[in-house]
């Protein structure tokens, strides 16, 4: 596991906040799914625009932050047409927590 990349990704307050917000998306973001095809459910996924609005940052900055978090393995994304939805990669986050507890 690339722990250094994960720690680098977490070293920015906004990126850390994005992970915190995505932990409970139903509380932190508006209802999702307006742009999803009928019958598709993306549990926990949040549209980039809603993340950008909550973070109060430019679209390019948020896109860069989401890419950093995804490249570190902390986020997963699914694209439907022009809309991209992000959610936490809980397996990776749990593995990082275990590594901190046992290895670091």
PDB file of C-alpha atoms in Angstrom:
ATOM      1  CA  UNK A   1       0.000   0.000   0.000  1.00  0.00           C
ATOM      2  CA  UNK A   2       1.236   3.504  -0.864  1.00  0.00           C
ATOM      3  CA  UNK A   3       0.996   5.098   2.570  1.00  0.00           C
ATOM      4  CA  UNK A   4       3.127   8.117   1.630  1.00  0.00           C
ATOM      5  CA  UNK A   5       0.669   9.109  -1.136  1.00  0.00           C
ATOM      6  CA  UNK A   6      -2.231   8.692   1.270  1.00  0.00           C
ATOM      7  CA  UNK A   7      -0.605  10.892   3.895  1.00  0.00           C
ATOM      8  CA  UNK A   8       0.245  13.496   1.250  1.00  0.00           C
ATOM      9  CA  UNK A   9      -3.378  13.470   0.099  1.00  0.00           C
ATOM     10  CA  UNK A  10      -4.551  13.942   3.688  1.00  0.00           C
ATOM     11  CA  UNK A  11      -2.122  16.797   4.365  1.00  0.00           C
ATOM     12  CA  UNK A  12      -4.495  19.401   2.896  1.00  0.00           C
ATOM     13  CA  UNK A  13      -7.394  20.647   5.024  1.00  0.00           C
ATOM     14  CA  UNK A  14      -9.912  20.749   2.177  1.00  0.00           C
ATOM     15  CA  UNK A  15      -9.042  17.247   0.977  1.00  0.00           C
ATOM     16  CA  UNK A  16      -9.347  15.974   4.547  1.00  0.00           C
ATOM     17  CA  UNK A  17     -12.715  17.729   4.863  1.00  0.00           C
ATOM     18  CA  UNK A  18     -13.925  16.112   1.634  1.00  0.00           C
ATOM     19  CA  UNK A  19     -13.215  12.685   3.133  1.00  0.00           C
ATOM     20  CA  UNK A  20     -14.989  13.694   6.344  1.00  0.00           C
ATOM     21  CA  UNK A  21     -18.034  14.973   4.445  1.00  0.00           C
ATOM     22  CA  UNK A  22     -18.191  11.853   2.286  1.00  0.00           C
ATOM     23  CA  UNK A  23     -18.262   9.704   5.414  1.00  0.00           C
ATOM     24  CA  UNK A  24     -21.895  10.780   5.876  1.00  0.00           C
ATOM     25  CA  UNK A  25     -23.033  12.153   2.506  1.00  0.00           C
ATOM     26  CA  UNK A  26     -26.743  12.129   3.354  1.00  0.00           C
ATOM     27  CA  UNK A  27     -26.076  14.668   6.122  1.00  0.00           C
ATOM     28  CA  UNK A  28     -23.448  16.784   4.362  1.00  0.00           C
ATOM     29  CA  UNK A  29     -24.797  17.042   0.809  1.00  0.00           C
ATOM     30  CA  UNK A  30     -28.136  17.440  -0.975  1.00  0.00           C
ATOM     31  CA  UNK A  31     -29.933  14.310  -2.141  1.00  0.00           C
ATOM     32  CA  UNK A  32     -27.989  12.761  -5.007  1.00  0.00           C
ATOM     33  CA  UNK A  33     -29.035  10.965  -8.154  1.00  0.00           C
ATOM     34  CA  UNK A  34     -30.718  13.677 -10.226  1.00  0.00           C
ATOM     35  CA  UNK A  35     -28.341  12.947 -13.109  1.00  0.00           C
ATOM     36  CA  UNK A  36     -28.233   9.163 -12.779  1.00  0.00           C
ATOM     37  CA  UNK A  37     -30.005   6.928 -15.286  1.00  0.00           C
ATOM     38  CA  UNK A  38     -33.233   5.368 -14.032  1.00  0.00           C
ATOM     39  CA  UNK A  39     -32.635   2.270 -11.967  1.00  0.00           C
ATOM     40  CA  UNK A  40     -29.035   3.206 -11.100  1.00  0.00           C
ATOM     41  CA  UNK A  41     -28.228   3.717  -7.447  1.00  0.00           C
ATOM     42  CA  UNK A  42     -24.877   5.049  -6.321  1.00  0.00           C
ATOM     43  CA  UNK A  43     -24.925   4.629  -2.555  1.00  0.00           C
ATOM     44  CA  UNK A  44     -22.739   7.230  -0.941  1.00  0.00           C
ATOM     45  CA  UNK A  45     -21.715   8.863  -4.200  1.00  0.00           C
ATOM     46  CA  UNK A  46     -21.700  12.649  -4.422  1.00  0.00           C
ATOM     47  CA  UNK A  47     -21.589  14.758  -7.584  1.00  0.00           C
ATOM     48  CA  UNK A  48     -18.493  16.908  -8.079  1.00  0.00           C
ATOM     49  CA  UNK A  49     -20.597  20.072  -8.252  1.00  0.00           C
ATOM     50  CA  UNK A  50     -22.011  19.476  -4.769  1.00  0.00           C
ATOM     51  CA  UNK A  51     -18.533  18.835  -3.368  1.00  0.00           C
ATOM     52  CA  UNK A  52     -17.290  22.032  -5.031  1.00  0.00           C
ATOM     53  CA  UNK A  53     -20.153  24.060  -3.591  1.00  0.00           C
ATOM     54  CA  UNK A  54     -19.604  22.774  -0.056  1.00  0.00           C
ATOM     55  CA  UNK A  55     -15.851  23.341  -0.246  1.00  0.00           C
ATOM     56  CA  UNK A  56     -16.375  26.836  -1.675  1.00  0.00           C
ATOM     57  CA  UNK A  57     -13.505  26.379  -4.121  1.00  0.00           C
ATOM     58  CA  UNK A  58     -13.121  26.514  -7.880  1.00  0.00           C
ATOM     59  CA  UNK A  59     -14.070  23.573 -10.056  1.00  0.00           C
ATOM     60  CA  UNK A  60     -10.473  23.088 -11.180  1.00  0.00           C
ATOM     61  CA  UNK A  61      -9.185  23.045  -7.601  1.00  0.00           C
ATOM     62  CA  UNK A  62     -11.795  20.528  -6.467  1.00  0.00           C
ATOM     63  CA  UNK A  63     -11.165  18.339  -9.513  1.00  0.00           C
ATOM     64  CA  UNK A  64      -7.463  18.346  -8.703  1.00  0.00           C
ATOM     65  CA  UNK A  65      -8.141  17.495  -5.052  1.00  0.00           C
ATOM     66  CA  UNK A  66     -10.486  14.653  -6.004  1.00  0.00           C
ATOM     67  CA  UNK A  67      -7.891  13.272  -8.418  1.00  0.00           C
ATOM     68  CA  UNK A  68      -5.235  13.339  -5.694  1.00  0.00           C
ATOM     69  CA  UNK A  69      -7.548  11.515  -3.278  1.00  0.00           C
ATOM     70  CA  UNK A  70      -8.521   8.980  -5.935  1.00  0.00           C
ATOM     71  CA  UNK A  71      -4.909   8.365  -7.011  1.00  0.00           C
ATOM     72  CA  UNK A  72      -4.044   7.740  -3.358  1.00  0.00           C
ATOM     73  CA  UNK A  73      -6.798   5.104  -3.283  1.00  0.00           C
ATOM     74  CA  UNK A  74      -8.969   6.998  -0.807  1.00  0.00           C
ATOM     75  CA  UNK A  75     -11.844   7.713  -3.225  1.00  0.00           C
ATOM     76  CA  UNK A  76     -13.704   5.821  -5.913  1.00  0.00           C
ATOM     77  CA  UNK A  77     -15.540   7.446  -8.805  1.00  0.00           C
ATOM     78  CA  UNK A  78     -18.262   6.503 -11.248  1.00  0.00           C
ATOM     79  CA  UNK A  79     -19.097   8.532 -14.332  1.00  0.00           C
ATOM     80  CA  UNK A  80     -22.533   8.772 -15.919  1.00  0.00           C
ATOM     81  CA  UNK A  81     -22.488  10.964 -19.024  1.00  0.00           C
ATOM     82  CA  UNK A  82     -20.991  14.287 -18.009  1.00  0.00           C
ATOM     83  CA  UNK A  83     -21.547  13.673 -14.305  1.00  0.00           C
ATOM     84  CA  UNK A  84     -18.958  12.106 -12.000  1.00  0.00           C
ATOM     85  CA  UNK A  85     -19.857  10.835  -8.551  1.00  0.00           C
ATOM     86  CA  UNK A  86     -17.287  10.233  -5.811  1.00  0.00           C
ATOM     87  CA  UNK A  87     -17.429   8.142  -2.665  1.00  0.00           C
ATOM     88  CA  UNK A  88     -14.946   6.972  -0.074  1.00  0.00           C
ATOM     89  CA  UNK A  89     -12.984   3.777  -0.633  1.00  0.00           C
ATOM     90  CA  UNK A  90     -13.754   2.311   2.772  1.00  0.00           C
ATOM     91  CA  UNK A  91     -11.495  -0.731   2.306  1.00  0.00           C
ATOM     92  CA  UNK A  92      -8.444   1.443   1.733  1.00  0.00           C
ATOM     93  CA  UNK A  93      -9.317   3.807   4.572  1.00  0.00           C
ATOM     94  CA  UNK A  94      -9.713   0.864   6.974  1.00  0.00           C
ATOM     95  CA  UNK A  95      -6.418  -0.629   5.792  1.00  0.00           C
ATOM     96  CA  UNK A  96      -4.684   2.704   6.419  1.00  0.00           C
ATOM     97  CA  UNK A  97      -6.186   2.875   9.920  1.00  0.00           C
ATOM     98  CA  UNK A  98      -4.982  -0.667  10.644  1.00  0.00           C
ATOM     99  CA  UNK A  99      -1.499   0.213   9.375  1.00  0.00           C
ATOM    100  CA  UNK A 100      -1.359   3.257  11.640  1.00  0.00           C
ATOM    101  CA  UNK A 101      -2.432   1.109  14.565  1.00  0.00           C
ATOM    102  CA  UNK A 102      -0.062  -1.784  13.916  1.00  0.00           C
ATOM    103  CA  UNK A 103       2.870  -0.596  11.816  1.00  0.00           C
ATOM    104  CA  UNK A 104       3.445   3.062  12.531  1.00  0.00           C
TER     105      UNK A 104
END
